[in-house]
Short mmCIF file of C-alpha atoms in Angstrom, two decimals:
data_model
loop_
_atom_site.label_atom_id
_atom_site.label_comp_id
_atom_site.label_asym_id
_atom_site.label_seq_id
_atom_site.Cartn_x
_atom_site.Cartn_y
_atom_site.Cartn_z
CA MET Q 1 0.00 0.00 0.00
CA SER Q 2 1.35 3.45 -0.90
CA GLN Q 3 2.28 5.73 1.97
CA SER Q 4 -0.18 8.44 0.96
CA LEU Q 5 -3.04 5.98 0.65
CA ASP Q 6 -2.19 4.46 4.01
CA ARG Q 7 -2.18 7.89 5.63
CA ALA Q 8 -5.46 8.88 3.98
CA LEU Q 9 -7.16 5.72 5.20
CA THR Q 10 -5.78 6.30 8.69
CA LEU Q 11 -7.23 9.81 8.62
CA LEU Q 12 -10.65 8.47 7.64
CA SER Q 13 -10.52 5.87 10.42
CA GLY Q 14 -9.66 8.59 12.93
CA LEU Q 15 -12.51 10.81 11.77
CA ALA Q 16 -14.95 7.90 12.02
CA ARG Q 17 -14.73 8.17 15.80
CA GLU Q 18 -15.25 11.94 16.10
CA PRO Q 19 -14.51 15.27 14.35
CA LYS Q 20 -10.87 16.33 14.79
CA THR Q 21 -8.62 19.31 14.20
CA LEU Q 22 -5.65 19.46 11.85
CA ASP Q 23 -3.32 19.34 14.85
CA GLN Q 24 -5.01 16.25 16.27
CA LEU Q 25 -4.86 14.42 12.94
CA ALA Q 26 -1.20 15.32 12.39
CA GLU Q 27 -0.35 13.99 15.83
CA GLU Q 28 -2.40 10.84 15.23
CA ILE Q 29 -0.56 9.80 12.07
CA GLY Q 30 2.78 11.30 13.08
CA VAL Q 31 3.46 13.65 10.15
CA HIS Q 32 3.72 17.39 9.63
CA LYS Q 33 0.52 19.42 9.42
CA SER Q 34 1.26 20.46 5.83
CA THR Q 35 1.20 16.80 4.73
CA VAL Q 36 -2.09 16.20 6.53
CA LEU Q 37 -3.58 19.36 5.03
CA ARG Q 38 -2.74 18.20 1.48
CA LEU Q 39 -4.42 14.85 2.15
CA LEU Q 40 -7.46 16.53 3.68
CA ARG Q 41 -7.85 18.87 0.74
CA THR Q 42 -7.81 15.94 -1.70
CA LEU Q 43 -10.32 14.01 0.41
CA GLU Q 44 -12.47 17.13 0.71
CA THR Q 45 -12.47 17.62 -3.07
CA HIS Q 46 -13.95 14.13 -3.46
CA HIS Q 47 -16.39 14.65 -0.54
CA PHE Q 48 -14.82 11.99 1.67
CA VAL Q 49 -14.10 14.68 4.27
CA ARG Q 50 -15.78 17.98 5.02
CA ARG Q 51 -14.78 20.91 7.16
CA GLU Q 52 -16.91 21.81 10.15
CA GLY Q 53 -16.46 25.42 11.16
CA GLN Q 54 -12.93 26.81 11.11
CA ARG Q 55 -11.07 24.06 12.92
CA TYR Q 56 -12.69 20.66 12.68
CA TYR Q 57 -12.89 18.00 10.00
CA ARG Q 58 -15.40 15.18 9.83
CA LEU Q 59 -16.41 12.42 7.40
CA GLY Q 60 -18.11 13.53 4.19
CA SER Q 61 -21.13 12.35 2.23
CA ALA Q 62 -19.17 10.26 -0.31
CA LEU Q 63 -18.39 7.67 2.34
CA PHE Q 64 -22.04 7.26 3.22
CA ASP Q 65 -22.94 6.91 -0.47
CA LEU Q 66 -20.32 4.19 -0.90
CA ALA Q 67 -21.49 2.39 2.22
CA GLN Q 68 -25.09 2.41 0.99
CA GLN Q 69 -24.06 1.11 -2.42
CA ALA Q 70 -22.04 -1.67 -0.79
CA LEU Q 71 -25.02 -2.69 1.32
CA GLU Q 72 -27.35 -2.65 -1.65
CA ASP Q 73 -24.97 -5.00 -3.47
CA ARG Q 74 -25.61 -7.62 -0.80
CA ASP Q 75 -28.74 -9.13 -2.30
CA VAL Q 76 -29.58 -11.07 0.86
CA ARG Q 77 -30.15 -7.82 2.71
CA ARG Q 78 -32.82 -6.84 0.19
CA THR Q 79 -34.43 -10.26 -0.17
CA ALA Q 80 -34.56 -10.95 3.58
CA GLN Q 81 -35.83 -7.52 4.55
CA SER Q 82 -39.58 -8.11 4.55
CA ALA Q 83 -39.35 -11.37 6.53
CA LEU Q 84 -37.06 -9.84 9.15
CA ALA Q 85 -39.12 -6.66 9.40
CA GLY Q 86 -42.14 -8.86 10.07
CA LEU Q 87 -40.23 -10.77 12.77
CA ASN Q 88 -39.30 -7.47 14.38
CA SER Q 89 -42.91 -6.30 14.26
CA ARG Q 90 -44.27 -9.52 15.78
CA THR Q 91 -41.74 -9.89 18.59
CA GLY Q 92 -40.85 -6.27 19.33
CA HIS Q 93 -37.19 -7.32 19.74
CA THR Q 94 -34.03 -6.27 17.90
CA ILE Q 95 -33.33 -8.26 14.74
CA HIS Q 96 -29.89 -8.47 13.13
CA LEU Q 97 -28.76 -9.77 9.77
CA ALA Q 98 -25.07 -10.63 9.58
CA SER Q 99 -22.57 -12.11 7.14
CA TYR Q 100 -19.06 -13.52 7.38
CA GLU Q 101 -16.11 -11.40 6.29
CA ASP Q 102 -12.39 -11.92 6.93
CA GLY Q 103 -12.70 -13.83 10.18
CA GLU Q 104 -15.46 -11.71 11.72
CA VAL Q 105 -19.20 -11.14 11.73
CA VAL Q 106 -20.38 -8.03 9.89
CA TYR Q 107 -23.86 -6.66 10.62
CA ILE Q 108 -25.50 -5.81 7.30
CA ASP Q 109 -28.98 -4.93 8.56
CA LYS Q 110 -30.70 -4.14 11.84
CA PHE Q 111 -34.29 -3.63 13.01
CA GLU Q 112 -34.45 -1.91 16.40
CA GLY Q 113 -36.56 -3.36 19.19
CA ARG Q 114 -39.39 -1.42 20.76
CA HIS Q 115 -37.91 -1.57 24.26
CA SER Q 116 -35.75 1.21 25.71
CA VAL Q 117 -32.54 -0.85 26.00
CA ARG Q 118 -30.44 -0.27 22.86
CA MET Q 119 -27.92 -2.73 21.41
CA TYR Q 120 -24.33 -1.64 20.87
CA SER Q 121 -24.52 -2.96 17.31
CA ARG Q 122 -24.98 -0.95 14.12
CA ILE Q 123 -24.95 -1.70 10.42
CA GLY Q 124 -21.35 -2.17 9.29
CA LYS Q 125 -20.04 -2.98 12.75
CA ARG Q 126 -17.96 -6.13 13.21
CA ALA Q 127 -18.23 -8.70 15.97
CA PRO Q 128 -16.42 -11.90 17.02
CA LEU Q 129 -17.32 -15.33 15.69
CA HIS Q 130 -16.90 -17.31 18.89
CA CYS Q 131 -19.32 -15.51 21.20
CA THR Q 132 -22.16 -14.38 18.93
CA ALA Q 133 -25.09 -16.52 17.80
CA VAL Q 134 -24.81 -15.23 14.24
CA GLY Q 135 -21.10 -16.06 14.21
CA LYS Q 136 -21.77 -19.63 15.30
CA VAL Q 137 -24.36 -20.10 12.55
CA LEU Q 138 -22.01 -18.79 9.87
CA VAL Q 139 -19.05 -20.93 10.96
CA ALA Q 140 -21.18 -24.05 11.49
CA ALA Q 141 -22.31 -23.81 7.85
CA MET Q 142 -18.77 -23.87 6.45
CA THR Q 143 -17.12 -26.90 4.89
CA PRO Q 144 -15.01 -28.89 7.38
CA GLU Q 145 -11.79 -27.63 5.78
CA LYS Q 146 -12.77 -23.96 5.86
CA GLN Q 147 -14.24 -24.28 9.34
CA ALA Q 148 -11.01 -25.79 10.67
CA ASP Q 149 -9.00 -22.95 9.11
CA VAL Q 150 -11.31 -20.24 10.47
CA VAL Q 151 -11.41 -21.72 13.98
CA SER Q 152 -7.62 -22.04 14.06
CA ARG Q 153 -7.34 -18.28 13.62
CA ILE Q 154 -9.91 -17.25 16.24
CA ASP Q 155 -8.59 -15.45 19.32
CA PHE Q 156 -10.88 -16.84 22.01
CA PHE Q 157 -10.83 -13.73 24.19
CA VAL Q 158 -13.19 -13.61 27.14
CA ARG Q 159 -16.11 -11.18 27.00
CA THR Q 160 -18.27 -12.56 29.83
CA PRO Q 161 -18.17 -15.51 32.25
CA ASN Q 162 -20.16 -17.51 29.65
CA THR Q 163 -17.79 -16.96 26.71
CA ILE Q 164 -16.44 -20.07 24.99
CA THR Q 165 -12.66 -19.96 25.39
CA THR Q 166 -11.19 -23.01 23.62
CA PRO Q 167 -11.29 -24.44 20.07
CA GLU Q 168 -12.45 -27.76 21.47
CA ALA Q 169 -15.48 -26.30 23.24
CA TYR Q 170 -16.26 -24.18 20.19
CA GLY Q 171 -16.10 -27.24 17.93
CA GLN Q 172 -18.63 -29.01 20.16
CA GLU Q 173 -20.87 -25.95 20.03
CA LEU Q 174 -20.67 -25.80 16.22
CA ALA Q 175 -21.67 -29.45 15.95
CA LEU Q 176 -24.71 -28.72 18.13
CA VAL Q 177 -25.61 -25.70 16.01
CA ALA Q 178 -25.32 -27.71 12.80
CA ASP Q 179 -27.52 -30.46 14.22
CA ARG Q 180 -30.39 -28.35 15.53
CA GLY Q 181 -30.33 -25.59 12.89
CA TYR Q 182 -29.96 -22.56 15.17
CA ALA Q 183 -27.45 -21.06 17.59
CA VAL Q 184 -27.64 -19.45 21.01
CA ASP Q 185 -25.55 -16.68 22.54
CA ASN Q 186 -26.29 -17.20 26.23
CA ALA Q 187 -24.91 -13.83 27.41
CA GLU Q 188 -21.54 -14.76 25.91
CA HIS Q 189 -20.82 -11.50 24.08
CA GLU Q 190 -22.50 -9.05 26.44
CA ASP Q 191 -23.50 -10.22 29.89
CA PHE Q 192 -26.89 -8.49 29.82
CA ILE Q 193 -27.98 -9.60 26.31
CA HIS Q 194 -28.81 -13.03 24.97
CA CYS Q 195 -29.59 -14.02 21.38
CA ILE Q 196 -30.71 -16.78 19.06
CA ALA Q 197 -29.75 -17.00 15.39
CA ALA Q 198 -30.56 -19.11 12.34
CA PRO Q 199 -29.33 -19.24 8.73
CA VAL Q 200 -30.73 -17.44 5.71
CA ARG Q 201 -30.11 -19.64 2.67
CA GLY Q 202 -29.89 -19.05 -1.03
CA PRO Q 203 -29.93 -21.26 -4.15
CA GLY Q 204 -28.66 -24.75 -3.46
CA GLY Q 205 -29.06 -24.27 0.28
CA VAL Q 206 -25.88 -22.22 0.67
CA VAL Q 207 -25.95 -20.09 3.82
CA LEU Q 208 -25.84 -16.44 2.74
CA ALA Q 209 -26.23 -14.82 6.16
CA ALA Q 210 -27.47 -15.34 9.69
CA ALA Q 211 -30.45 -13.60 11.30
CA SER Q 212 -30.85 -13.19 15.03
CA ILE Q 213 -33.21 -12.04 17.76
CA SER Q 214 -31.39 -10.15 20.52
CA VAL Q 215 -33.09 -9.47 23.85
CA PRO Q 216 -31.97 -7.91 27.14
CA LYS Q 217 -32.12 -10.53 29.90
CA VAL Q 218 -34.09 -8.15 32.11
CA LEU Q 219 -36.93 -8.27 29.59
CA LEU Q 220 -36.92 -11.98 28.78
CA ASP Q 221 -35.39 -14.95 30.59
CA TYR Q 222 -33.65 -17.86 28.87
CA ASP Q 223 -36.78 -19.99 28.62
CA GLY Q 224 -38.61 -17.04 27.08
CA LEU Q 225 -35.81 -16.61 24.55
CA MET Q 226 -36.00 -20.28 23.59
CA GLY Q 227 -39.74 -19.83 23.14
CA LEU Q 228 -38.95 -17.49 20.23
CA VAL Q 229 -37.03 -20.14 18.26
CA PRO Q 230 -40.08 -21.20 16.17
CA GLU Q 231 -40.72 -17.55 15.23
CA LEU Q 232 -37.08 -17.12 14.22
CA LEU Q 233 -37.01 -20.31 12.15
CA ALA Q 234 -40.23 -19.39 10.36
CA ALA Q 235 -38.85 -15.94 9.50
CA THR Q 236 -35.49 -17.23 8.29
CA GLU Q 237 -37.23 -19.86 6.18
CA GLU Q 238 -39.35 -17.11 4.61
CA ALA Q 239 -36.24 -14.99 4.05
CA SER Q 240 -34.49 -18.00 2.50
CA VAL Q 241 -37.34 -18.63 0.07
CA HIS Q 242 -37.22 -14.97 -0.97
CA SER Q 243 -33.44 -15.39 -1.44
CA GLY Q 244 -33.81 -18.30 -3.85
CA TRP Q 245 -33.82 -21.34 -1.58
CA THR Q 246 -36.16 -24.11 -2.73
CA GLY Q 247 -35.43 -26.83 -0.15
CA ASN Q 248 -37.36 -27.97 2.90
CA ARG Q 249 -36.16 -27.14 6.37
CA LYS Q 250 -34.95 -30.20 8.25
CA GLY Q 251 -33.72 -28.45 11.35
CA LYS Q 252 -30.06 -28.96 10.43
CA LEU Q 253 -27.33 -26.87 8.84
CA GLU Q 254 -26.61 -29.18 5.91
#
């Protein structure tokens, strides 16, 4: 990667967190202010950055346009939308749609719950594979060879007392997910949230994404969460049919 491109991308990453001044950006990437100013002017010309007042810079509209185009290119987001919106309407809980990308979960759609507790997640945000229900679904659907490779590269860091922390335990969990056709995050990623997830399939039964219901534990206990599994499976089957799947659900990730 060229040095200028690397610096420009670092600037954009820094501005994603909050607006910053020229001095702050120069200090962040460790170069003179004149170099940063040249980069900012180029980015501003293409609307990737915009100036706010006299001192601050923030992300520009071009980035949001690109992000929207990238999301629209993911056909599963469009084809699954009506089924997942209906699931959100019926349950009142937060619904996520996620895909696998470079060793992580990426949230590609979200329908907010009606309760006051908000999830940390947002569209485009990444999450771990080992402690999320959507991550388990996506990894369980992989071929044995790819699954072994992906699992070997997971850093099993601890998020809560319930987090799976070894490849062996994770392998057992994936086998269970594959057998029953859905996954559970029993407060493994965040200690006050638990989730269930199931696959959204496309032509030939390939798993395109995973959809989940996420609920604060204070609103619904574990038994109540498990009671939502039929609703989730019905919605993901509907989403799968809309995405080109023509098979019959057997309750397994085959």
